[in-house]
Short mmCIF file of C-alpha atoms in Angstrom, two decimals:
data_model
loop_
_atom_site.label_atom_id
_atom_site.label_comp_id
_atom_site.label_asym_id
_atom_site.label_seq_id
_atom_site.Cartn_x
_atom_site.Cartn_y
_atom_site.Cartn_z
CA UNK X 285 18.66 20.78 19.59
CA UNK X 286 19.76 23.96 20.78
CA UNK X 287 22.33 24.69 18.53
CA UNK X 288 19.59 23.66 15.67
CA UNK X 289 21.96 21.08 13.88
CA UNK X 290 19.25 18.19 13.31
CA UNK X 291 21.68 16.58 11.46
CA UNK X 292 24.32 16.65 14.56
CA UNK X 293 20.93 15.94 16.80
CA UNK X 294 20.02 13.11 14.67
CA UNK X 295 23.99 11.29 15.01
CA UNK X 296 23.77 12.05 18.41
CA UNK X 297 20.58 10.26 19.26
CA UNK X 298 22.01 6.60 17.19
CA UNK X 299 25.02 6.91 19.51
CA UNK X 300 22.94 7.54 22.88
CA UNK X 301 20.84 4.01 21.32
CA UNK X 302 24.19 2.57 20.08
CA UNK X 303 25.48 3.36 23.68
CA UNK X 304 22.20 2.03 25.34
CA UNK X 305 22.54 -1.04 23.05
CA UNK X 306 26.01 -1.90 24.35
CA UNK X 307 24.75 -1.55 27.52
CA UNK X 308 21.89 -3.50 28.01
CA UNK X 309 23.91 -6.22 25.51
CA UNK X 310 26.21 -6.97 28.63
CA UNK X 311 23.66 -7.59 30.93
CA UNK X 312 21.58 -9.85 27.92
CA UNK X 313 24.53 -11.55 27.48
CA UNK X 314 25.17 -12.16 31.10
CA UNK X 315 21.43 -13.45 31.61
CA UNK X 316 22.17 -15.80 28.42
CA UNK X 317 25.39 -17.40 29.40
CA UNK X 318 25.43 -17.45 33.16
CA UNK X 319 21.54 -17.83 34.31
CA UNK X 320 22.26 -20.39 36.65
CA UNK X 321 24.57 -18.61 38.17
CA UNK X 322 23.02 -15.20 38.50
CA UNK X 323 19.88 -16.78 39.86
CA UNK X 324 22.03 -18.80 42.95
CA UNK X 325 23.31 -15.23 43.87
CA UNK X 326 19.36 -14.42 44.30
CA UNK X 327 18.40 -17.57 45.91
CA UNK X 328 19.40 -21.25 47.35
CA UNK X 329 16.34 -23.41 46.67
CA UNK X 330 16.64 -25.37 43.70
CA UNK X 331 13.59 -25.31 42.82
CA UNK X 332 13.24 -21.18 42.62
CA UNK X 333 17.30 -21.76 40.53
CA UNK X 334 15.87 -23.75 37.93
CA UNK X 335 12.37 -21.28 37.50
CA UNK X 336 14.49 -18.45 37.10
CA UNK X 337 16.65 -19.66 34.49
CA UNK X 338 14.02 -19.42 31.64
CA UNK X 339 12.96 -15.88 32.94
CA UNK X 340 16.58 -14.50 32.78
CA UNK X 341 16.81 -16.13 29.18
CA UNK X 342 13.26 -13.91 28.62
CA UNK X 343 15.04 -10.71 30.29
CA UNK X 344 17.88 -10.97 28.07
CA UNK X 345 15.60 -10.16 25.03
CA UNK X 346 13.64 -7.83 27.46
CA UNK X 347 17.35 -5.77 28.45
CA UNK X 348 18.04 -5.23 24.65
CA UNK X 349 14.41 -3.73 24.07
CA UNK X 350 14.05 -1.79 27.24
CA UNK X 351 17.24 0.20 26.31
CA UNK X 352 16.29 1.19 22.92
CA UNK X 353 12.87 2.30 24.03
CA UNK X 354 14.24 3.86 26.97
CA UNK X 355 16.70 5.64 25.49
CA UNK X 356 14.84 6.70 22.67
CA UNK X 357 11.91 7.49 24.64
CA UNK X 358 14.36 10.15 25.88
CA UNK X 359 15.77 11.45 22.84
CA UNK X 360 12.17 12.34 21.50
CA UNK X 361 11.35 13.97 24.79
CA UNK X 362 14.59 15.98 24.11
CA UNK X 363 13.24 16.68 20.70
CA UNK X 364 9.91 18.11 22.14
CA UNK X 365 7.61 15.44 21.40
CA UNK X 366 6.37 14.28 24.49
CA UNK X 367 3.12 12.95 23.17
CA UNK X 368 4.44 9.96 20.57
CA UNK X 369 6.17 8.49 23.89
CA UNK X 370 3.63 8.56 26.18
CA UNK X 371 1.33 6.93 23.64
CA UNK X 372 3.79 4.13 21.76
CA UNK X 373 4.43 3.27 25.45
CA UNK X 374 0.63 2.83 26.22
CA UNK X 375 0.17 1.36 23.01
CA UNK X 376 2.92 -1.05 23.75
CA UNK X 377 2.49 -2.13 27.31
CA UNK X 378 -1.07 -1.65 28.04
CA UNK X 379 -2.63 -2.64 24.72
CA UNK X 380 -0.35 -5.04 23.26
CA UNK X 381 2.40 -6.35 26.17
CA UNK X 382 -0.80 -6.83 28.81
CA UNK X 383 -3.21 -8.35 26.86
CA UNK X 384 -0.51 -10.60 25.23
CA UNK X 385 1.31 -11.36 28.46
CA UNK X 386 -2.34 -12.41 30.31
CA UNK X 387 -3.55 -14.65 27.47
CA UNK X 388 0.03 -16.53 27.63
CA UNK X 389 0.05 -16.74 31.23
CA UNK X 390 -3.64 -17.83 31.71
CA UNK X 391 -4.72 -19.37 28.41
CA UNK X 392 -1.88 -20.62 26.89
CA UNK X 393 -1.11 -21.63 30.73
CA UNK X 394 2.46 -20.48 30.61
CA UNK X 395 2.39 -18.51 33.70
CA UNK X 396 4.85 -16.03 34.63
CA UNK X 397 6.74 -16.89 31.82
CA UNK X 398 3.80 -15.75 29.60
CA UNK X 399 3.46 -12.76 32.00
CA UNK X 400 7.49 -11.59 30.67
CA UNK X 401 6.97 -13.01 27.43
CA UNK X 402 3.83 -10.38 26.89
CA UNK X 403 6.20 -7.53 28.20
CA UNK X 404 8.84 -8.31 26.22
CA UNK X 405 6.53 -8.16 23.41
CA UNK X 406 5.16 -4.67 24.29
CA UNK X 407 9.25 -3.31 24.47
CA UNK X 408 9.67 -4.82 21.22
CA UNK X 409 6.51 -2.99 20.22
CA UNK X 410 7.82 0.18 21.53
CA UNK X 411 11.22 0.55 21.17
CA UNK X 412 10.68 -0.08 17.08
CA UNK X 413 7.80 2.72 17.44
CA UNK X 414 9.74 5.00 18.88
CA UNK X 415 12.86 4.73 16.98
CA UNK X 416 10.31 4.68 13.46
CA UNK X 417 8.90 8.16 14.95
CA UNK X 418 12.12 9.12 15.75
CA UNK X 419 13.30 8.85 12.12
CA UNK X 420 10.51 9.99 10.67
CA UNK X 421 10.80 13.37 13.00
CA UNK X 422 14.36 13.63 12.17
CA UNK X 423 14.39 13.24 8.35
CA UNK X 424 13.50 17.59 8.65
CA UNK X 425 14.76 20.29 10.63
CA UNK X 426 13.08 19.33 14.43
CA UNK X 427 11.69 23.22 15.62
CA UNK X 428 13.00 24.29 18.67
CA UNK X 429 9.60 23.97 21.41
CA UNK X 430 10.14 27.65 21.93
CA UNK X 431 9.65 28.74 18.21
CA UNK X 432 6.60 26.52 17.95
#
């Protein structure tokens, strides 16, 4: 941003998501393959194994949007917008992932997999947001916070 090349701003922000993609991609693929096996390093009792398993299979989707919003969360506070974060994130945890995540858990009686399940939604929620803001605020030159 400081060398005003939106263009070369705009490349560099899809590799820091690319890169943040990768990332979280080992760990989702980890939590996919090996669940069992991650959870017994966490605990012995069978019983707390086997109700892990389906929430590491539910943080494997939740890895892969947690990096994109978290990355790109950055990248538009880089930018100078500050304000489409802070509110995609509210939007997406507070008034979507919460409300989603309670009426699984209590209604739909799915407990704390309905809890992660509503999260998961409200990453999804954001980290599309934030990248469609991001695109949108990248198609034009982004102005420097000092010249506005």
């Amino acid at each position: 941003m400081g060398a005003d090349d939106t263009p070369g701003a705009r490349r560099a922000a899809f590799v820091a998501i690319g890169l943040g993609l990768v990332v979280m991609s080992t760990s989702a693929i980890s939590f996919m393959l090996f669940p069992r096996e991650l959870a017994s390093l966490l605990a012995e009792p069978v019983e707390v194994i086997e109700q892990a398993i389906p929430l590491l299979q539910i943080a494997a989707v939740f890895q892969l949007a947690d990096g994109v919003q978290a990355v790109t969360s950055g990248v538009l506070r880089g930018a100078g917008d500050t304000r489409s974060p802070m509110v995609i994130n509210l939007i997406g945890h507070w008034l979507l992932g919460a409300p989603v995540g309670l009426y699984l858990a209590f209604e739909l009686e799915l407990e704390v997999v309905g809890l992660w399940w509503g999260a998961t939604i409200g990453l999804v929620f954001s980290g599309i947001a934030l990248v469609s803001r991001f695109l949108y605020l990248s198609r034009h030159r982004i102005v420097p916070v000092s010249e506005r």
